[in-house]
Amino acid sequence: MALLIDKQKCSGCGACVEACPFEALSLADDKAQVNEACTLCGTCVDVCPEGALAVEEVTRAADDRAATSRGVWVFAEQRDGVLPEVVAELLGQGGRLAADLGVELSAVLLGHGVSGLAGELFALGAQTVYLADDPRLQYFNDDLYAEVLARLIALHGPEVLLAGATALGRSLIPRVATAAATGLTADCTGLAIDNQRRLLLQTRPAFGGNIMATIVCPLARPQMATVRPRVMKKAQRQEGASGRLVTMNLEAGLAAATQVLEMVRSLGEEVNLTAAEVVVVGGRGLGKPEGFDLVRHMAQELGGVVGATRGAVDAGWIGHAHQVGQTGRTIGPKLYIGLGVSGAVQHLVGMQSSEVIVAVNSDPNAPIFQVATYGIVGDLYSVAPAMLARLKELRG
Amino acid sequence: MKIIVCIKQVPDTAHVKLDPVTHTLKREGVASIINPFDLFALEAALRLREEAQGSIHVLSMGPPQAAEAIKEAIGYGVDEGLLLSDRAFAGADTWATTAALAAGVRMLGGADLVICGKQAVDGDTAQVGPGLAQRLGLPHVAFVKGWRECAADHLVVERQMDDGFDLVRLPLPGLMTVVREVGEPRPPSLKGKMRAKKYEVPLAGAAALGLGEAEVGLAGSFTQVVEVFAPPASGQRQMIEAPAEEAGRLVIDHLVRDQIIRLGS
Ligand SMILES: Cc1cc2nc3c(=O)[nH]c(=O)nc-3n(C[C@H](O)[C@H](O)[C@H](O)COP(=O)(O)OP(=O)(O)OC[C@H]3O[C@@H](n4cnc5c(N)ncnc54)[C@H](O)[C@@H]3O)c2cc1C
Ligand SMILES: Nc1ncnc2c1ncn2[C@@H]1O[C@H](COP(=O)(O)O)[C@@H](O)[C@H]1O
């Protein structure tokens, strides 16, 4: 596998060098040359005016799954009998994809004593619910859940499978994709159908959010993706809708290798940043640990939770459980407020899908203003108290 | 306990700059580092070795210069390294990566515990750990933030979830991916650094791993990148030009008007 450069055709114009997102191309003796950083993404092939570049065609073994697999599936994650919001989002997006493909939308539900959730999945648009209800599935163990899902896939052959990019989804789904011998795209923020080839176009940020990449899985099926929570539009509930329920029984020999001993919920420092509607984030601009009192106050007033940048966490002002960003949690609340946050790219990737972003920073050139819906240049210790005061005034 | 830690060499994304005109990454002079999450994996391995004795091997797939990452790991005190490197590995997705890493684990004679970082900061997929476990037929627990028990045949680990954490028994041999909370990486030791200087990193290519060209790299991948583009600029942006107090009051008015903040309950 390699990038092929036709040195006869190459005019040395450098267009490919400019276009390469990975700095894998350079000019030597007025001809393009490629180095180890090349990921064979093909960006250069498209920009070359001379048609001198090509990615060596891959000869792949025939895979007849593309011809025989049909239907869009959503993995309906549940924890303790509760469906997280992302399931409604997946069914919303899954429904649109299924309509584009002209196929059915189904949900897969695994657990114990969860059959009651099937009705909710029908209401959210699932036409079929595949259910495995068994005491051995009461707790989430990757190996057994993956085994059951892989069997269902082998049995029914869906062409698309979506799951939430939650802690559970991101742990389980890679294992399922490997068991099913198919491709998987992580943490997608955009999904669409290429109707001509019945391909799922999966778009996600990469390189710490510096670039977006669209990825396809041309041959193997199902085409699998985990989807970032709070990005897709939720399905409209259809009260009383019904559908087909297909149950699967686990055979006697199956057992999980890992064993969940205890589930511990949101205690102390554990914050459910991912599910919060409002997140108020404090950065190093707070200047001191007590600055978080102001952040907490604002979060409380807005019914939100407290987030932090790595700068603030590293300063020891607040626990790492609050960190938002590449090495913290990814959030997408309705409202994000950043106080004294510079907006380093590692922070931005974790919050830029927020619906509304308010940034307060004394430096007019802070990169956070590039993504802010409302930007305020000023001292946060003047701006934030004024915000609180106005809120109090309006609430009377 | 025999531990294998998978580490990846990545560009230091903190210093990757986006060219504002061409929207491409400027990586000139950007250093390569060990994926930050893999340093937590190394630290976890070092702590487990202190607790349970045994040995630590580091395994990496990458271009020849990834040998530097393995040498750095030697500096932290691991026992041995193995670099899987071959032109044929280029363009690997996580499926093809786990094919090579699984072969590497087998070449090392297997392990009681394989540790991966939570995710690599260049691709951010977090898929290699669980995928590798499936390839090796091992149970796994992802996003481990610590352990309560470490015995010859099992660990009891804390698994980070979105709403708290689970206590999970992981039988050995097994695999775990770790998050930051397992422990701040210690600095490399002087003795380790001395050893790293002289350490010759063992290399294995596709043939030595018993892998055909069709199983690795882009040819062995299910997924393909078809387009790379700059992130779209976000919607309407507005700077509120007013003195601080006034701006603070105004932004609340905007948020109320946009129904982002509700006044009633
Ligand atoms: C591999 C890697 C992973 C990372 N992961 C993350 C991550 O997950 N999350 C994360 O957040 N970061 C992460 N970082 C760190 C990131 O690069 C930045 O260093 C960090 O986000 C900066 O935090 P900050 O905005 O609080 O601090 P700073 O960059 O120091 O910014 C403080 C800001 O406050 C402003 N300010 C100062 N005083 C005031 C005042 N009185 N009123 C108003 N504004 C004021 C300043 O103008 C400045 O813009 C990562 C880095 C690396 C290398
Ligand atoms: N090329 C590689 N060589 C060794 N380990 C890797 C490689 N790619 C990924 N890993 C391991 O898998 C983890 C998750 O990576 P990723 O799935 O790419 O986000 C990393 O933290 C590493 O521990």
PDB file of C-alpha atoms in Angstrom, chain A residues 139-356:
ATOM      1  CA  TYR A 139     -25.084  -5.891  34.568  1.00  0.00           C
ATOM      2  CA  PHE A 140     -22.937  -4.647  31.767  1.00  0.00           C
ATOM      3  CA  ASN A 141     -20.121  -7.089  31.011  1.00  0.00           C
ATOM      4  CA  ASP A 142     -18.409  -6.387  27.694  1.00  0.00           C
ATOM      5  CA  ASP A 143     -17.625  -9.934  26.683  1.00  0.00           C
ATOM      6  CA  LEU A 144     -21.132 -11.337  27.094  1.00  0.00           C
ATOM      7  CA  TYR A 145     -22.916  -8.270  25.727  1.00  0.00           C
ATOM      8  CA  ALA A 146     -20.569  -8.357  22.705  1.00  0.00           C
ATOM      9  CA  GLU A 147     -21.187 -12.053  22.162  1.00  0.00           C
ATOM     10  CA  VAL A 148     -24.972 -11.598  22.186  1.00  0.00           C
ATOM     11  CA  LEU A 149     -24.876  -8.569  19.889  1.00  0.00           C
ATOM     12  CA  ALA A 150     -22.525 -10.297  17.451  1.00  0.00           C
ATOM     13  CA  ARG A 151     -24.868 -13.287  17.295  1.00  0.00           C
ATOM     14  CA  LEU A 152     -27.863 -11.077  16.609  1.00  0.00           C
ATOM     15  CA  ILE A 153     -25.934  -9.351  13.838  1.00  0.00           C
ATOM     16  CA  ALA A 154     -24.904 -12.664  12.283  1.00  0.00           C
ATOM     17  CA  LEU A 155     -28.493 -13.883  12.459  1.00  0.00           C
ATOM     18  CA  HIS A 156     -30.298 -10.840  11.048  1.00  0.00           C
ATOM     19  CA  GLY A 157     -27.627  -9.001   9.010  1.00  0.00           C
ATOM     20  CA  PRO A 158     -28.285  -5.270   9.512  1.00  0.00           C
ATOM     21  CA  GLU A 159     -26.426  -2.903   7.167  1.00  0.00           C
ATOM     22  CA  VAL A 160     -26.001  -0.099   9.712  1.00  0.00           C
ATOM     23  CA  LEU A 161     -25.588  -0.231  13.483  1.00  0.00           C
ATOM     24  CA  LEU A 162     -25.448   2.910  15.630  1.00  0.00           C
ATOM     25  CA  ALA A 163     -24.616   3.173  19.323  1.00  0.00           C
ATOM     26  CA  GLY A 164     -24.023   6.085  21.662  1.00  0.00           C
ATOM     27  CA  ALA A 165     -20.453   7.278  22.180  1.00  0.00           C
ATOM     28  CA  THR A 166     -21.013   6.895  25.914  1.00  0.00           C
ATOM     29  CA  ALA A 167     -18.650   5.131  28.307  1.00  0.00           C
ATOM     30  CA  LEU A 168     -20.655   1.944  27.798  1.00  0.00           C
ATOM     31  CA  GLY A 169     -20.911   2.281  24.023  1.00  0.00           C
ATOM     32  CA  ARG A 170     -17.262   3.113  23.524  1.00  0.00           C
ATOM     33  CA  SER A 171     -16.210   0.115  25.585  1.00  0.00           C
ATOM     34  CA  LEU A 172     -18.626  -2.395  24.077  1.00  0.00           C
ATOM     35  CA  ILE A 173     -19.000  -1.507  20.409  1.00  0.00           C
ATOM     36  CA  PRO A 174     -15.325  -1.884  19.361  1.00  0.00           C
ATOM     37  CA  ARG A 175     -15.501  -5.404  20.710  1.00  0.00           C
ATOM     38  CA  VAL A 176     -18.707  -6.099  18.770  1.00  0.00           C
ATOM     39  CA  ALA A 177     -17.232  -4.696  15.540  1.00  0.00           C
ATOM     40  CA  THR A 178     -14.205  -6.916  15.942  1.00  0.00           C
ATOM     41  CA  ALA A 179     -16.355  -9.966  16.677  1.00  0.00           C
ATOM     42  CA  ALA A 180     -18.499  -9.168  13.628  1.00  0.00           C
ATOM     43  CA  ALA A 181     -15.363  -8.518  11.535  1.00  0.00           C
ATOM     44  CA  THR A 182     -16.434  -5.113  10.322  1.00  0.00           C
ATOM     45  CA  GLY A 183     -15.355  -1.483  10.454  1.00  0.00           C
ATOM     46  CA  LEU A 184     -16.275   1.021  13.144  1.00  0.00           C
ATOM     47  CA  THR A 185     -16.074   4.806  13.298  1.00  0.00           C
ATOM     48  CA  ALA A 186     -15.842   6.392  16.738  1.00  0.00           C
ATOM     49  CA  ASP A 187     -17.658   9.394  18.128  1.00  0.00           C
ATOM     50  CA  CYS A 188     -19.366  10.604  14.942  1.00  0.00           C
ATOM     51  CA  THR A 189     -20.888  14.074  14.805  1.00  0.00           C
ATOM     52  CA  GLY A 190     -22.400  13.716  11.335  1.00  0.00           C
ATOM     53  CA  LEU A 191     -24.044  10.807   9.513  1.00  0.00           C
ATOM     54  CA  ALA A 192     -25.496  10.702   6.024  1.00  0.00           C
ATOM     55  CA  ILE A 193     -26.258   8.200   3.301  1.00  0.00           C
ATOM     56  CA  ASP A 194     -24.583   7.983  -0.086  1.00  0.00           C
ATOM     57  CA  ASN A 195     -27.584   6.559  -1.893  1.00  0.00           C
ATOM     58  CA  GLN A 196     -25.749   5.413  -4.964  1.00  0.00           C
ATOM     59  CA  ARG A 197     -23.549   3.036  -3.048  1.00  0.00           C
ATOM     60  CA  ARG A 198     -25.778   2.566   0.021  1.00  0.00           C
ATOM     61  CA  LEU A 199     -22.863   3.794   2.105  1.00  0.00           C
ATOM     62  CA  LEU A 200     -22.987   5.443   5.499  1.00  0.00           C
ATOM     63  CA  LEU A 201     -20.909   8.641   5.403  1.00  0.00           C
ATOM     64  CA  GLN A 202     -19.511   8.973   8.900  1.00  0.00           C
ATOM     65  CA  THR A 203     -18.047  12.322   9.888  1.00  0.00           C
ATOM     66  CA  ARG A 204     -16.009  12.901  13.020  1.00  0.00           C
ATOM     67  CA  PRO A 205     -13.404  15.264  14.381  1.00  0.00           C
ATOM     68  CA  ALA A 206      -9.805  14.031  14.423  1.00  0.00           C
ATOM     69  CA  PHE A 207      -6.452  15.342  15.542  1.00  0.00           C
ATOM     70  CA  GLY A 208      -7.868  16.956  18.596  1.00  0.00           C
ATOM     71  CA  GLY A 209     -10.621  18.612  16.587  1.00  0.00           C
ATOM     72  CA  ASN A 210      -8.215  20.298  14.198  1.00  0.00           C
ATOM     73  CA  ILE A 211      -9.741  18.535  11.238  1.00  0.00           C
ATOM     74  CA  MET A 212     -12.916  16.698  10.330  1.00  0.00           C
ATOM     75  CA  ALA A 213     -12.769  13.387   8.513  1.00  0.00           C
ATOM     76  CA  THR A 214     -15.470  11.538   6.612  1.00  0.00           C
ATOM     77  CA  ILE A 215     -15.087   7.799   6.786  1.00  0.00           C
ATOM     78  CA  VAL A 216     -16.801   4.947   4.970  1.00  0.00           C
ATOM     79  CA  CYS A 217     -16.833   1.186   5.334  1.00  0.00           C
ATOM     80  CA  PRO A 218     -17.303   0.080   1.727  1.00  0.00           C
ATOM     81  CA  LEU A 219     -17.459  -3.700   1.920  1.00  0.00           C
ATOM     82  CA  ALA A 220     -18.042  -5.146   5.349  1.00  0.00           C
ATOM     83  CA  ARG A 221     -21.425  -5.005   7.093  1.00  0.00           C
ATOM     84  CA  PRO A 222     -22.854  -3.726   9.293  1.00  0.00           C
ATOM     85  CA  GLN A 223     -21.387  -0.243   8.927  1.00  0.00           C
ATOM     86  CA  MET A 224     -20.923   0.646  12.568  1.00  0.00           C
ATOM     87  CA  ALA A 225     -20.601   3.997  14.286  1.00  0.00           C
ATOM     88  CA  THR A 226     -20.691   5.348  17.795  1.00  0.00           C
ATOM     89  CA  VAL A 227     -22.410   8.725  17.832  1.00  0.00           C
ATOM     90  CA  ARG A 228     -21.600  11.648  20.081  1.00  0.00           C
ATOM     91  CA  PRO A 229     -24.399  12.370  22.542  1.00  0.00           C
ATOM     92  CA  ARG A 230     -26.360  15.616  22.188  1.00  0.00           C
ATOM     93  CA  VAL A 231     -25.512  16.152  18.544  1.00  0.00           C
ATOM     94  CA  MET A 232     -28.346  14.397  16.701  1.00  0.00           C
ATOM     95  CA  LYS A 233     -31.964  15.509  16.860  1.00  0.00           C
ATOM     96  CA  LYS A 234     -34.151  13.332  19.044  1.00  0.00           C
ATOM     97  CA  ALA A 235     -36.922  11.185  17.603  1.00  0.00           C
ATOM     98  CA  GLN A 236     -40.466  12.517  17.993  1.00  0.00           C
ATOM     99  CA  ARG A 237     -42.425  10.322  20.402  1.00  0.00           C
ATOM    100  CA  GLN A 238     -45.433   8.603  18.863  1.00  0.00           C
ATOM    101  CA  GLU A 239     -47.557   7.719  21.853  1.00  0.00           C
ATOM    102  CA  GLY A 240     -48.888   4.174  21.680  1.00  0.00           C
ATOM    103  CA  ALA A 241     -46.946   3.128  18.580  1.00  0.00           C
ATOM    104  CA  SER A 242     -46.300  -0.588  18.414  1.00  0.00           C
ATOM    105  CA  GLY A 243     -43.998  -2.892  16.515  1.00  0.00           C
ATOM    106  CA  ARG A 244     -42.541  -6.335  16.238  1.00  0.00           C
ATOM    107  CA  LEU A 245     -40.784  -7.822  19.253  1.00  0.00           C
ATOM    108  CA  VAL A 246     -38.157 -10.486  18.524  1.00  0.00           C
ATOM    109  CA  THR A 247     -36.755 -12.174  21.584  1.00  0.00           C
ATOM    110  CA  MET A 248     -33.509 -14.054  21.798  1.00  0.00           C
ATOM    111  CA  ASN A 249     -32.795 -16.662  24.419  1.00  0.00           C
ATOM    112  CA  LEU A 250     -29.308 -17.145  25.757  1.00  0.00           C
ATOM    113  CA  GLU A 251     -28.112 -20.726  25.662  1.00  0.00           C
ATOM    114  CA  ALA A 252     -27.135 -22.475  28.874  1.00  0.00           C
ATOM    115  CA  GLY A 253     -23.368 -22.397  28.388  1.00  0.00           C
ATOM    116  CA  LEU A 254     -23.013 -18.633  27.939  1.00  0.00           C
ATOM    117  CA  ALA A 255     -21.563 -16.660  30.828  1.00  0.00           C
ATOM    118  CA  ALA A 256     -19.724 -13.377  31.282  1.00  0.00           C
ATOM    119  CA  ALA A 257     -16.044 -13.600  32.160  1.00  0.00           C
ATOM    120  CA  THR A 258     -15.986 -10.279  33.975  1.00  0.00           C
ATOM    121  CA  GLN A 259     -18.284  -9.686  36.900  1.00  0.00           C
ATOM    122  CA  VAL A 260     -19.793  -6.415  38.065  1.00  0.00           C
ATOM    123  CA  LEU A 261     -19.613  -6.396  41.874  1.00  0.00           C
ATOM    124  CA  GLU A 262     -21.119  -3.011  42.556  1.00  0.00           C
ATOM    125  CA  MET A 263     -22.417   0.087  40.786  1.00  0.00           C
ATOM    126  CA  VAL A 264     -21.592   3.406  42.394  1.00  0.00           C
ATOM    127  CA  ARG A 265     -23.543   6.490  41.325  1.00  0.00           C
ATOM    128  CA  SER A 266     -22.553  10.123  41.105  1.00  0.00           C
ATOM    129  CA  LEU A 267     -20.798  10.468  44.402  1.00  0.00           C
ATOM    130  CA  GLY A 268     -19.049  13.617  45.466  1.00  0.00           C
ATOM    131  CA  GLU A 269     -16.623  14.531  42.746  1.00  0.00           C
ATOM    132  CA  GLU A 270     -18.254  12.356  40.105  1.00  0.00           C
ATOM    133  CA  VAL A 271     -20.212  14.802  38.015  1.00  0.00           C
ATOM    134  CA  ASN A 272     -22.555  13.958  35.225  1.00  0.00           C
ATOM    135  CA  LEU A 273     -21.129  16.491  32.828  1.00  0.00           C
ATOM    136  CA  THR A 274     -22.202  14.521  29.798  1.00  0.00           C
ATOM    137  CA  ALA A 275     -25.908  14.747  30.564  1.00  0.00           C
ATOM    138  CA  ALA A 276     -26.029  18.310  31.909  1.00  0.00           C
ATOM    139  CA  GLU A 277     -28.082  20.957  30.072  1.00  0.00           C
ATOM    140  CA  VAL A 278     -25.993  23.807  31.395  1.00  0.00           C
ATOM    141  CA  VAL A 279     -22.274  23.680  32.133  1.00  0.00           C
ATOM    142  CA  VAL A 280     -20.373  26.599  33.628  1.00  0.00           C
ATOM    143  CA  VAL A 281     -16.662  26.119  33.089  1.00  0.00           C
ATOM    144  CA  GLY A 282     -13.912  27.805  35.057  1.00  0.00           C
ATOM    145  CA  GLY A 283     -10.414  28.250  33.641  1.00  0.00           C
ATOM    146  CA  ARG A 284      -7.096  29.482  34.848  1.00  0.00           C
ATOM    147  CA  GLY A 285      -8.381  33.005  34.370  1.00  0.00           C
ATOM    148  CA  LEU A 286     -10.158  32.582  37.714  1.00  0.00           C
ATOM    149  CA  GLY A 287      -6.746  33.173  39.185  1.00  0.00           C
ATOM    150  CA  LYS A 288      -7.380  31.377  42.469  1.00  0.00           C
ATOM    151  CA  PRO A 289      -9.176  28.301  43.792  1.00  0.00           C
ATOM    152  CA  GLU A 290     -11.890  30.451  45.414  1.00  0.00           C
ATOM    153  CA  GLY A 291     -12.834  31.564  41.910  1.00  0.00           C
ATOM    154  CA  PHE A 292     -14.774  28.349  41.639  1.00  0.00           C
ATOM    155  CA  ASP A 293     -17.212  29.646  44.248  1.00  0.00           C
ATOM    156  CA  LEU A 294     -18.387  32.089  41.595  1.00  0.00           C
ATOM    157  CA  VAL A 295     -18.546  29.295  39.005  1.00  0.00           C
ATOM    158  CA  ARG A 296     -20.533  27.096  41.401  1.00  0.00           C
ATOM    159  CA  HIS A 297     -22.883  29.918  42.210  1.00  0.00           C
ATOM    160  CA  MET A 298     -23.627  30.544  38.551  1.00  0.00           C
ATOM    161  CA  ALA A 299     -24.053  26.825  37.833  1.00  0.00           C
ATOM    162  CA  GLN A 300     -26.503  26.590  40.706  1.00  0.00           C
ATOM    163  CA  GLU A 301     -28.519  29.595  39.537  1.00  0.00           C
ATOM    164  CA  LEU A 302     -28.813  28.100  36.052  1.00  0.00           C
ATOM    165  CA  GLY A 303     -29.519  24.539  37.200  1.00  0.00           C
ATOM    166  CA  GLY A 304     -26.248  23.362  35.716  1.00  0.00           C
ATOM    167  CA  VAL A 305     -23.011  21.711  36.741  1.00  0.00           C
ATOM    168  CA  VAL A 306     -19.434  22.884  37.127  1.00  0.00           C
ATOM    169  CA  GLY A 307     -16.809  22.137  34.520  1.00  0.00           C
ATOM    170  CA  ALA A 308     -13.145  23.047  34.385  1.00  0.00           C
ATOM    171  CA  THR A 309     -10.264  23.347  31.981  1.00  0.00           C
ATOM    172  CA  ARG A 310      -7.190  21.272  32.382  1.00  0.00           C
ATOM    173  CA  GLY A 311      -5.395  24.455  33.334  1.00  0.00           C
ATOM    174  CA  ALA A 312      -7.647  24.842  36.377  1.00  0.00           C
ATOM    175  CA  VAL A 313      -7.471  21.126  37.235  1.00  0.00           C
ATOM    176  CA  ASP A 314      -3.685  21.072  36.988  1.00  0.00           C
ATOM    177  CA  ALA A 315      -3.532  24.096  39.252  1.00  0.00           C
ATOM    178  CA  GLY A 316      -5.258  21.942  41.840  1.00  0.00           C
ATOM    179  CA  TRP A 317      -8.309  24.206  42.108  1.00  0.00           C
ATOM    180  CA  ILE A 318     -10.828  21.472  41.348  1.00  0.00           C
ATOM    181  CA  GLY A 319     -11.019  17.706  40.798  1.00  0.00           C
ATOM    182  CA  HIS A 320     -10.284  16.069  37.468  1.00  0.00           C
ATOM    183  CA  ALA A 321     -13.826  14.697  37.317  1.00  0.00           C
ATOM    184  CA  HIS A 322     -14.831  18.217  36.231  1.00  0.00           C
ATOM    185  CA  GLN A 323     -12.420  18.430  33.321  1.00  0.00           C
ATOM    186  CA  VAL A 324     -13.885  19.145  29.925  1.00  0.00           C
ATOM    187  CA  GLY A 325     -11.931  18.398  26.769  1.00  0.00           C
ATOM    188  CA  GLN A 326      -9.834  15.896  25.013  1.00  0.00           C
ATOM    189  CA  THR A 327      -8.501  14.311  28.185  1.00  0.00           C
ATOM    190  CA  GLY A 328     -11.650  15.041  30.149  1.00  0.00           C
ATOM    191  CA  ARG A 329     -15.311  14.678  29.314  1.00  0.00           C
ATOM    192  CA  THR A 330     -16.965  15.605  26.050  1.00  0.00           C
ATOM    193  CA  ILE A 331     -20.019  17.763  26.602  1.00  0.00           C
ATOM    194  CA  GLY A 332     -22.732  19.206  24.395  1.00  0.00           C
ATOM    195  CA  PRO A 333     -25.066  21.124  26.693  1.00  0.00           C
ATOM    196  CA  LYS A 334     -27.711  23.621  25.661  1.00  0.00           C
ATOM    197  CA  LEU A 335     -25.652  26.338  27.307  1.00  0.00           C
ATOM    198  CA  TYR A 336     -21.910  26.489  27.928  1.00  0.00           C
ATOM    199  CA  ILE A 337     -20.455  29.406  29.853  1.00  0.00           C
ATOM    200  CA  GLY A 338     -16.669  29.740  29.985  1.00  0.00           C
ATOM    201  CA  LEU A 339     -15.154  32.050  32.591  1.00  0.00           C
ATOM    202  CA  GLY A 340     -11.453  32.729  32.103  1.00  0.00           C
ATOM    203  CA  VAL A 341     -11.067  29.944  29.565  1.00  0.00           C
ATOM    204  CA  SER A 342      -8.606  30.555  26.735  1.00  0.00           C
ATOM    205  CA  GLY A 343     -10.069  27.949  24.412  1.00  0.00           C
ATOM    206  CA  ALA A 344      -7.098  25.727  23.636  1.00  0.00           C
ATOM    207  CA  VAL A 345      -7.936  23.244  20.915  1.00  0.00           C
ATOM    208  CA  GLN A 346      -7.885  20.335  23.399  1.00  0.00           C
ATOM    209  CA  HIS A 347     -10.601  22.108  25.345  1.00  0.00           C
ATOM    210  CA  LEU A 348     -12.613  23.105  22.286  1.00  0.00           C
ATOM    211  CA  VAL A 349     -12.971  19.534  21.010  1.00  0.00           C
ATOM    212  CA  GLY A 350     -14.746  18.643  24.207  1.00  0.00           C
ATOM    213  CA  MET A 351     -17.332  21.443  24.104  1.00  0.00           C
ATOM    214  CA  GLN A 352     -17.764  22.885  20.634  1.00  0.00           C
ATOM    215  CA  SER A 353     -20.957  20.985  19.957  1.00  0.00           C
ATOM    216  CA  SER A 354     -22.625  22.977  22.740  1.00  0.00           C
ATOM    217  CA  GLU A 355     -25.745  24.717  21.445  1.00  0.00           C
ATOM    218  CA  VAL A 356     -24.920  28.173  22.806  1.00  0.00           C
TER     219      VAL A 356
END
